[in-house]
Structure formats: C-alpha cells, structure tokens
Coordinates of C-alpha atoms and ligand atoms in Angstrom, one line a residue:
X1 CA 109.4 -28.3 -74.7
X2 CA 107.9 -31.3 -74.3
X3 CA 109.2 -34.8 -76.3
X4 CA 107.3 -37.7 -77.2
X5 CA 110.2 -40.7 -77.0
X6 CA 109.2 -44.5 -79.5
X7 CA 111.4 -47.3 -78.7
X8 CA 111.2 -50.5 -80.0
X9 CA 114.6 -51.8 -80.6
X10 CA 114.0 -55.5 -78.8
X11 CA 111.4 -56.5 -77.0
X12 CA 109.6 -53.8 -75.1
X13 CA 107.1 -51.5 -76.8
X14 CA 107.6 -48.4 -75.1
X15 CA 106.5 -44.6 -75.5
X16 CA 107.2 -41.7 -73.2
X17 CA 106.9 -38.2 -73.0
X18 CA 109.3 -36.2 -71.5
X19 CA 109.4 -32.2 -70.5
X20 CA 112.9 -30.4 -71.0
X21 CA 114.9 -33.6 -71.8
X22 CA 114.5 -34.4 -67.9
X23 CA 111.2 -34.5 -66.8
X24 CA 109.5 -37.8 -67.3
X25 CA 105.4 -36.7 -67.3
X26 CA 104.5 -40.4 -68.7
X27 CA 106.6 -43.2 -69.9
X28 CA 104.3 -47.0 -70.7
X29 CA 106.5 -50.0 -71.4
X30 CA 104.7 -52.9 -72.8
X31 CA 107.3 -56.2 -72.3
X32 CA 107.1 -59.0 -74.2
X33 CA 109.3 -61.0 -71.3
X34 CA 106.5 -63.5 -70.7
X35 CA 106.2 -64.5 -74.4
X36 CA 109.7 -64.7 -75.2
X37 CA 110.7 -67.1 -71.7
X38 CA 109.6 -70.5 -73.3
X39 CA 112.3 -69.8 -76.0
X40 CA 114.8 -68.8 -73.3
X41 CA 115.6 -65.8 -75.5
X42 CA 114.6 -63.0 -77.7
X43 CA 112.2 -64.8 -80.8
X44 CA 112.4 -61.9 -83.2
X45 CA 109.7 -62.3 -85.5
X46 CA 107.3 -62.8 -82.6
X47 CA 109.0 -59.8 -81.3
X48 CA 108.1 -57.4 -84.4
X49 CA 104.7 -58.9 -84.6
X50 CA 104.1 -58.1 -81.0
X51 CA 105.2 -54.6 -81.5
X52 CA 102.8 -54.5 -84.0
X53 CA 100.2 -55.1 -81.8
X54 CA 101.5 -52.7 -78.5
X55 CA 102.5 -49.5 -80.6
X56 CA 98.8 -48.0 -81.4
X57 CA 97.9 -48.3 -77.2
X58 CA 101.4 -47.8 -75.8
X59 CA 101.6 -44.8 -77.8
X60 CA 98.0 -43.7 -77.1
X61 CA 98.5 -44.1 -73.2
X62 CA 101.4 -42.5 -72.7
X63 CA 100.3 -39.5 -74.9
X64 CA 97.1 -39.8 -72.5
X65 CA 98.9 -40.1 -69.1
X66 CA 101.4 -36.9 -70.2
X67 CA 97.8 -34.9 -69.7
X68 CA 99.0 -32.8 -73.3
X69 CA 97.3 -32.8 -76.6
X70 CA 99.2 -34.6 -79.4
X71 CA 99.6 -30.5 -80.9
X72 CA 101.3 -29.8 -78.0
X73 CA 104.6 -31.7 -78.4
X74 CA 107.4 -30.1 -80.0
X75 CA 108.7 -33.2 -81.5
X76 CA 108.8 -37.0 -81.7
X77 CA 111.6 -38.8 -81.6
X78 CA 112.4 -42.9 -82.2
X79 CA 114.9 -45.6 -81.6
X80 CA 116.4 -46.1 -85.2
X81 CA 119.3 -48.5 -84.4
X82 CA 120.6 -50.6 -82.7
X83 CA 118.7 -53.2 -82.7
X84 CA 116.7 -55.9 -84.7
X85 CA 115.4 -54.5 -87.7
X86 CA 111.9 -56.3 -87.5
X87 CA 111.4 -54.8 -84.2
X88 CA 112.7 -50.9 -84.9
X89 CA 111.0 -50.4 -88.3
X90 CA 107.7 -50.9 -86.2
X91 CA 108.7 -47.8 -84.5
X92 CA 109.9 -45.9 -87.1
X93 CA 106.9 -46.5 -89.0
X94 CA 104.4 -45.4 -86.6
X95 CA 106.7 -42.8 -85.3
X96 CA 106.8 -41.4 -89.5
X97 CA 103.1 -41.7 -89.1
X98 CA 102.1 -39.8 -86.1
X99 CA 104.6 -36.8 -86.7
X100 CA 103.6 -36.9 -90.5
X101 CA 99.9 -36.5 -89.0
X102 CA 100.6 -33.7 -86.9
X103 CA 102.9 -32.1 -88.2
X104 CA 105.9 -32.5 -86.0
X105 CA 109.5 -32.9 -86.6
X106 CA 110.8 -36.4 -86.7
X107 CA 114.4 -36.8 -84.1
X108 CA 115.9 -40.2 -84.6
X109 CA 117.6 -42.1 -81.9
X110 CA 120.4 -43.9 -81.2
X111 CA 119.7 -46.7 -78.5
X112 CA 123.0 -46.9 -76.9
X113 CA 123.1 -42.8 -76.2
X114 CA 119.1 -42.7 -75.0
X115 CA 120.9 -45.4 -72.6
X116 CA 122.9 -42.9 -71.5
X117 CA 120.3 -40.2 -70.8
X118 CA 118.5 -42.6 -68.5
X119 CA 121.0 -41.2 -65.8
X120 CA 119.7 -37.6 -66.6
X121 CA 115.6 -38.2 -66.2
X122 CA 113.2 -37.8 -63.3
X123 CA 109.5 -39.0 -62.5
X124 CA 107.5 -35.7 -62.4
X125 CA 105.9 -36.4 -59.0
X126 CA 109.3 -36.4 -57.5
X127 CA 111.0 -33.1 -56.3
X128 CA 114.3 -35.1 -56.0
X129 CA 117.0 -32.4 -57.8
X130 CA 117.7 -34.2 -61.0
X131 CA 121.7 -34.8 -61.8
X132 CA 122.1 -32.3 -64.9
X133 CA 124.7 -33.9 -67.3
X134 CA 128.5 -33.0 -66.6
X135 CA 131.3 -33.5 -68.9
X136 CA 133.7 -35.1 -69.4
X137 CA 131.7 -38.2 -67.9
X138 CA 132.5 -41.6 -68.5
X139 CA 129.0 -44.1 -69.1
X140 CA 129.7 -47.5 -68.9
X141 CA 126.8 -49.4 -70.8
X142 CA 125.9 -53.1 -70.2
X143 CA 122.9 -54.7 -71.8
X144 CA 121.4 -57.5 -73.8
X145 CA 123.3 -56.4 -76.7
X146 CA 125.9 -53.9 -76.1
X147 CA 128.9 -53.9 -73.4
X148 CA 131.0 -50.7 -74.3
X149 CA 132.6 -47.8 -72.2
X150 CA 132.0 -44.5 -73.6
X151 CA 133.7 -41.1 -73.0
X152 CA 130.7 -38.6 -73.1
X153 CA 132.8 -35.0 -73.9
X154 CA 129.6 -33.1 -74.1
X155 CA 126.1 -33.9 -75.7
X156 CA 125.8 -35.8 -79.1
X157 CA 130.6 -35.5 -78.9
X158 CA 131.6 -39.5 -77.8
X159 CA 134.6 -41.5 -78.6
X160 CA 134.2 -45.6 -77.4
X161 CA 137.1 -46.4 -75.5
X162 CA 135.8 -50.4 -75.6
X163 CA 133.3 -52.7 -76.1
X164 CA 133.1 -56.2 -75.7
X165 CA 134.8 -58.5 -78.5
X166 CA 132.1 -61.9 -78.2
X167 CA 129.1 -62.2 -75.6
X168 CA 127.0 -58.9 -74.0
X169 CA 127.4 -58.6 -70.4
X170 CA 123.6 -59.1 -70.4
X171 CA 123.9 -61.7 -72.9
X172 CA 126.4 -63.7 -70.7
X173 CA 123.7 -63.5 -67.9
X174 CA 121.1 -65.0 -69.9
X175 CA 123.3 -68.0 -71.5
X176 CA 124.7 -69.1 -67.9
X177 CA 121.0 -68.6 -66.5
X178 CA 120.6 -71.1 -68.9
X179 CA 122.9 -73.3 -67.9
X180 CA 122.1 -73.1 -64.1
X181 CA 118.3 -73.9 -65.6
X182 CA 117.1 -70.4 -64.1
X183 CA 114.5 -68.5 -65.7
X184 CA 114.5 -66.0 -68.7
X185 CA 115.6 -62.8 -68.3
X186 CA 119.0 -64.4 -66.8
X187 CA 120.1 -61.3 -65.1
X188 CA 117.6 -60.8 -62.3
X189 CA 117.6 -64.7 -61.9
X190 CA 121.0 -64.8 -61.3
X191 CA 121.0 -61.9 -59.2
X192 CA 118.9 -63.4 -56.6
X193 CA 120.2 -66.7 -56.6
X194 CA 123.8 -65.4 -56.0
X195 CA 122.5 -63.6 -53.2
X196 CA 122.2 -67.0 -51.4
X197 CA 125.5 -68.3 -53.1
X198 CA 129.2 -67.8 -52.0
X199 CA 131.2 -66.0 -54.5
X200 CA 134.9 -67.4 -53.0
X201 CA 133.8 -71.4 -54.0
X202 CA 134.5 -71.3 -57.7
X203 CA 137.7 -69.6 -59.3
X204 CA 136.0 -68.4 -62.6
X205 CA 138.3 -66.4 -65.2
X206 CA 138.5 -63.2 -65.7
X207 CA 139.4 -61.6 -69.2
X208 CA 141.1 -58.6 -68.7
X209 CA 142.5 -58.1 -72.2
X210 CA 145.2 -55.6 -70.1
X211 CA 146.0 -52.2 -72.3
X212 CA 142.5 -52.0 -74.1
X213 CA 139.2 -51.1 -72.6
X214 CA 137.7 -54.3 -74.6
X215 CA 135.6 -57.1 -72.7
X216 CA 135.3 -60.7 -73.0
X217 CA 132.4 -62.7 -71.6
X218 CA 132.6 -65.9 -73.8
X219 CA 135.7 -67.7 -71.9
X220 CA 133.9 -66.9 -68.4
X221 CA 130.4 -68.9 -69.5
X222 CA 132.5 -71.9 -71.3
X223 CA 134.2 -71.7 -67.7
X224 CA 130.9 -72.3 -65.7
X225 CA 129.4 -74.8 -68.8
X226 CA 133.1 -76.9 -67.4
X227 CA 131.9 -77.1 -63.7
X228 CA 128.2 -78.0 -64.9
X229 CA 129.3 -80.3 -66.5
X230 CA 131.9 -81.4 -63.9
X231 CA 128.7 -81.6 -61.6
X232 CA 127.6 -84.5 -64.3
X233 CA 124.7 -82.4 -65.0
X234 CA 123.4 -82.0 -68.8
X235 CA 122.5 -78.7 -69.0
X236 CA 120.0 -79.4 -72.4
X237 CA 117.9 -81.3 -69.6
X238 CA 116.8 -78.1 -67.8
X239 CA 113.3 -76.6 -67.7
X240 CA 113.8 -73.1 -68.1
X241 CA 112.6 -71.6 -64.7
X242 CA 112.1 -74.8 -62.1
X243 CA 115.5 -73.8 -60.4
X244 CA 115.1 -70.3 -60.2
X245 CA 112.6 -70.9 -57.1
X246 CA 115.3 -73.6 -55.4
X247 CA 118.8 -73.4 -56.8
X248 CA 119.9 -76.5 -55.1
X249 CA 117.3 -78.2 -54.7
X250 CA 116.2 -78.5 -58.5
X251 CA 119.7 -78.8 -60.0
X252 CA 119.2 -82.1 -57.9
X253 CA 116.6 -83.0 -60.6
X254 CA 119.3 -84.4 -62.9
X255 CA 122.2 -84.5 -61.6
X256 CA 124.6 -87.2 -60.4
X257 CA 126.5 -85.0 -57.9
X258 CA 124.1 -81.8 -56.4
X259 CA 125.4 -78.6 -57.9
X260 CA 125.8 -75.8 -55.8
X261 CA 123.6 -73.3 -58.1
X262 CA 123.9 -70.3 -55.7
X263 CA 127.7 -70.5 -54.9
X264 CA 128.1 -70.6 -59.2
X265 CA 126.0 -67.9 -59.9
X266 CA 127.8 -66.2 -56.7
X267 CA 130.8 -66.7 -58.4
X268 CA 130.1 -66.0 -62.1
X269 CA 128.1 -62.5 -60.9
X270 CA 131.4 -61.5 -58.8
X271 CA 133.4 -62.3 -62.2
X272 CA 131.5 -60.0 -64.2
X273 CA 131.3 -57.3 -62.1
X274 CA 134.7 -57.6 -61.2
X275 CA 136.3 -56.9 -64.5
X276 CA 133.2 -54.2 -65.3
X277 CA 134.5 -51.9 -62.0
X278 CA 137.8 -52.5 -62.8
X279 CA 138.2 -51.1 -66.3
X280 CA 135.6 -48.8 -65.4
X281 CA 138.0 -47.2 -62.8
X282 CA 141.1 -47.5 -64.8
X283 CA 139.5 -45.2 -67.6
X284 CA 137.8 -42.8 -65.5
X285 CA 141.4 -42.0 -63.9
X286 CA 142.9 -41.8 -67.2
X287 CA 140.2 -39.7 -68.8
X288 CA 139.8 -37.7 -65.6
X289 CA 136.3 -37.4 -65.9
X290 CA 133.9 -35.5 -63.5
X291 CA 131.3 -38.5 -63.7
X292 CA 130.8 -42.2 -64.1
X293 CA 127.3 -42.6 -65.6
X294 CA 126.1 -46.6 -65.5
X295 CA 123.2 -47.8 -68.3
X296 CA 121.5 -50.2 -69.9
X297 CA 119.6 -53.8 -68.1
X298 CA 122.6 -55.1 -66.2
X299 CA 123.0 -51.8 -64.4
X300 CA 120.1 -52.8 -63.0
X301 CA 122.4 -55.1 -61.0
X302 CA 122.5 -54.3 -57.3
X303 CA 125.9 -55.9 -56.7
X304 CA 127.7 -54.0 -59.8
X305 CA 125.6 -51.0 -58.7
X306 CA 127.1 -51.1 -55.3
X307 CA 130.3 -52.2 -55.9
X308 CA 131.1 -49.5 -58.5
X309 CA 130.4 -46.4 -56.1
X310 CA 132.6 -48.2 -53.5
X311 CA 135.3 -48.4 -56.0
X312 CA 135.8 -45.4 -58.0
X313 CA 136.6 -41.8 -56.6
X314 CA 134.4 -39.8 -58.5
X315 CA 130.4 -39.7 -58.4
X316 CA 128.8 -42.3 -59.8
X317 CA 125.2 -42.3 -61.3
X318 CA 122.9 -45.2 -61.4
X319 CA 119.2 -44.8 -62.7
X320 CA 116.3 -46.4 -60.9
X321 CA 116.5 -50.1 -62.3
X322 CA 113.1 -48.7 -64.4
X323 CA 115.1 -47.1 -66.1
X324 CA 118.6 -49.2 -67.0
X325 CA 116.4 -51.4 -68.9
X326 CA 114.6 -50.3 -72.1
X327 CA 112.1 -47.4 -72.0
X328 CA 111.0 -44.4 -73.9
X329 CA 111.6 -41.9 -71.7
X330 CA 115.5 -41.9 -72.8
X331 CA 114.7 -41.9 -76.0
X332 CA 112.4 -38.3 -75.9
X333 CA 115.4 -36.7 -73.7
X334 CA 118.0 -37.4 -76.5
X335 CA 115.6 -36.3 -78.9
X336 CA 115.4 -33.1 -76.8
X337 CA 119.5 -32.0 -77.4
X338 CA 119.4 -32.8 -80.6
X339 CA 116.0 -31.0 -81.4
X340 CA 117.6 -28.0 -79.7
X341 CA 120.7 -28.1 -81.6
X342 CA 118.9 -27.9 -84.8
X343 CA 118.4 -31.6 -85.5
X344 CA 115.8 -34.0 -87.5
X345 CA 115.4 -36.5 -89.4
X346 CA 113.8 -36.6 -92.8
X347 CA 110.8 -38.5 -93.9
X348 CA 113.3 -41.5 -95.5
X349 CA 114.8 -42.3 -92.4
X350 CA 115.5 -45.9 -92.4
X351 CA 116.2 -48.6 -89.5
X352 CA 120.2 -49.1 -88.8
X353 CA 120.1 -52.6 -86.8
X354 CA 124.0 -52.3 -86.5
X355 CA 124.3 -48.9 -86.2
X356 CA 127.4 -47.3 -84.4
X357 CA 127.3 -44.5 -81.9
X358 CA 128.9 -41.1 -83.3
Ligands
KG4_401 O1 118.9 -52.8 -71.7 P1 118.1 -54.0 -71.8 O2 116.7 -53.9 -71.1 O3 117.8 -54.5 -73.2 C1 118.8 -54.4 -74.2 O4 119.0 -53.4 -74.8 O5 119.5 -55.5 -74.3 O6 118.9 -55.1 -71.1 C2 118.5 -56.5 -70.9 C3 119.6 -57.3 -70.3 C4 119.2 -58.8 -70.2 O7 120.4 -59.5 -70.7 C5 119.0 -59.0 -68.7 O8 119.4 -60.3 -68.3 C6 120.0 -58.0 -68.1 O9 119.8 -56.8 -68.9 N1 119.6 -57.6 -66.7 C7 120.4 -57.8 -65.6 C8 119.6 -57.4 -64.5 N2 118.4 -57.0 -64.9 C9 118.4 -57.1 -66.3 N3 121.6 -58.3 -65.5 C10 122.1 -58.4 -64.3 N4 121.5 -58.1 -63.2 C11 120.2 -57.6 -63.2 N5 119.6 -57.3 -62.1
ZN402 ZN1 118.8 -51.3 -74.2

C-alpha cells in the first residue's frame, strides 16, 4: 500500500511517498531556511507564500521519484495541525485537490505523531532491518515548537505525560543562538560551537519542576542573556551569523570583555540535554516501557542523541538527523495505520494550528 505524505506545518514544503508505512520510496523537502535567516526566525506569511510556490513541484517530484503513477497510491495523507495556519492550509488545500482529482481517500495528520513515526521509516535502497514499533514505548519529542514526552500504548492510543510550560527545546536553541550572535537555525549552530566549548565553565540552571514530567526552558536562556550581558556585550548588536564561523573571535566585535561563546553554548547544550535524559529516564522506569523513541529537529542533536542511549536501560531509537526534522515521509506512514484502521478524513477538513495529540 503505498502513501503519499504533504507536510507543511512550518517552513519546509515537503512530500513523500512511503510503501507499508515503513518504506520511504521518495521523500523531497523544499526549506525555506535560507529565506527565513535574515529575520532570525520563522516570518510566517513569507512562509505560506513560499509554500505556495514549492507544493505544485515538491509534490510532483516526489510522486516522480516514488517511480508509481498517481492511480497507484492508496491514499494521501497531510499535516493538518500543529502548526501555523497560513502554512498548513497550503497543504491541506493541495492535498483536497490532488485526492479529490484522483479519487483517493484523504488521511489527516497530526504533526507531533508523524514525529513519532520518523523512528519507524527506512530509505528503500537500504536493507538495514527497519525497527517495527513496540509498545508501550516512550517518544520524547523536541522541536521548534513542541517539547512533550509521550507514552505511545499502541498505534493512534497516547497519553502526554509532559510538555514544556514556556520556550520549545528547539525554540530555546534558536533564541540563545541569538544571543551568542550565531546563525539561524540555532540548533546546529550551537551544536558545533559547543563542540569547541567547555561545558563545566558556566553553572546554568536547570528546571526540573520535580514530580511532573513538565519542562522549562525560559529561566535557562534569561540565565545565559545574564552572563552576556555580564560579558558587557549588547546582544541587539549581533549580525546574525558572523560568529558562527569564530565563536571567540567575533563576540570580540563588541564586546568590552571577550566572551567565551564556545564554553556558553557548551554549557547551555549540556543544560538542556541534561534535564531532557533525565526525565526521559525517570518516566521510562515508571512506565516500564519496551522503547524510548527520540523525534522531532533537536533530536537531531548528537550530544542528546548520545547521551540518552548511555543513560537509559532500554533501547533507544534515534532517526537519521533527515528525518528528526520536518519531512513527509512521517506523515504518509501515520497516514498508513490510520488508513488501515478504517480512517479518513472528509472533504471539510479544516487546519488545527493548536491542535492536541489524542
Ligand atoms: O522538527 P523541526 O524541523 O521543526 C519543528 O517542527 O519545529 O525542528 C526545528 C528545530 C529548530 O529549533 C532547530 O534549531 C532545532 O530543531 N535543531 C536542533 C538541531 N538541529 C535542528 N537543535 C539542537 N541540535 C541540533 N543538531
Ligand atoms: Zn516538526
């Protein structure tokens, strides 16, 4: 059965078509990074009216690449929420269209459980043994938008254990990238800075909001804005990317004492990830589950990737980064299950920008 997957909940235009709700036999992602990184951030109408432009060739290549005939996919299935609404009704539009066209069933898709499928997808050239889905399993999902911790009890049966109360873990990335003047997205910037940086020089908070599985990020990045601004540096004055090439070097630009961008973003990575392993452990004890599945752009992170399999006693899956951040090929698998249990949507289906998981 094969699954053509839409997503446009942010700022990739993606489309994928997927075989079985595991096999990936195409998957195009169009991102708008490079437009959005003079604004430091997601610009949402430009976002919409740049998915306006992708969908028709995203769509049209990955349909293409899959080497099928549009008659020969069992369904089609689209991100409906969460996400901005200017971005998903593009989708859901041209998603209406194309199964309206061909007569195909409409499936539509939660983005934070399509995150959660990333861990069950392979590329069709590999002959890897894909990890088939086990439950219980436990996903922890950290992106742009969304930090919440999840108890999968089979497919389309979860019950969020917590979420975070203010910032994204993804989000927090970005705003102190911002601060340390590194480049948009903040995530892999700070990643690779850190990697130079040592982690023990700054004492950063940790919010462990002890008895709930809930997460904090906003006292953590008022934290580092203190030190930056210890360091005498105005972080307004930074030109988004010049210090991502030469932490040190170009926080020297304008400040009055050099501040050690490496050893901070060392620090505030070590924080994050810290309190991410740690509740992720405590809850997969409690809920003895058989798996700990990771999702979603900042599971892209190699330090949290590596650190959580050291730490927790069960198996822990991690997609290829490719897949942690936004794609279609998610998208197609959930629409698989929940074609296969009878499932689709009707003609009026509408965008949810806030929409829960359930
Ligand atoms: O899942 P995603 O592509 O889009 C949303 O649904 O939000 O996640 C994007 C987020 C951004 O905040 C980005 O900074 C973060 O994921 N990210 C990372 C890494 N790669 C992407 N955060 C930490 N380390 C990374 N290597
Ligand atoms: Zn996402």
């Amino acid at each position: 059965m094969h699954i053509l997957g839409i997503e446009t909940s942010c700022d990739e235009t993606a489309a994928a078509v997927v075989t079985g709700g595991t096999i990936i036999r195409s998957s195009v992602v169009a991102s708008q990074i490079d437009l959005h990184r003079q604004y430091g951030g997601v610009f949402p109408e430009m976002a919409s009216r740049q998915h306006v432009l992708s969908i028709a060739p995203v769509v049209q290549q990955a349909i293409e690449q899959s080497g099928l005939a549009p008659q020969e996919l069992a369904g089609i299935a689209v991100t409906y929420g969460p996400g901005l609404a200017g971005s998903l009704v593009v989708g859901v539009n041209y998603a209406k269209g194309l199964a309206f066209g061909y007569d195909l069933p409409l499936i539509g898709v939660n983005h934070i459980e399509a995150h959660i499928y990333g861990n069950w997808l392979r590329p069709a050239a590999e002959t890897e043994e894909v990890s088939t889905p086990v439950f219980p399993s436990l996903a922890l999902i950290v992106s742009g938008g969304h930090t919440m911790l999840i108890l999968v009890r089979g497919h389309g049966d979860y019950e969020v254990l917590g979420q975070t109360l203010d910032d994204a873990a993804g989000e927090a990335f970005d705003k102190v990238a911002r601060l340390l003047g590194l480049s948009y997205p903040g995530g892999p910037a700070i990643q690779s800075v850190a990697e130079q940086g040592n982690p023990r020089v700054f004492s950063l908070p940790r919010a462990w909001l002890r008895g709930t599985y809930d997460f904090s990020f906003s006292g953590l990045k008022t934290a580092v804005l203190h030190v930056v601004e210890q360091y005498g540096v105005d972080p307004h004055q930074w030109k988004q990317g010049v210090a991502a090439r030469n932490g040190v070097a170009a926080a020297a630009i304008s400040a009055t004492r050099l501040l050690p961008v490496a050893d901070l973003a060392a620090s505030f990575q070590e924080a994050v990830v810290d309190v991410l392993v740690q509740k992720t452990k405590l809850a997969a004890e409690e809920h003895q589950v058989q798996q700990v599945i990771l999702g979603g752009g900042v599971a892209a992170n190699r330090m949290l990737r590596t650190e959580m399999t050291q730490s927790l006693d069960c198996p822990v899956l991690v997609p290829p980064p490719v897949l942690c951040t936004d794609n279609g090929a998610p998208i197609a698998a959930v629409g698989y299950y929940r074609l296969q249990a009878g499932e689709r949507s009707s003609w009026d289906l509408d965008v949810v920008a806030n929409l829960a998981l359930s």
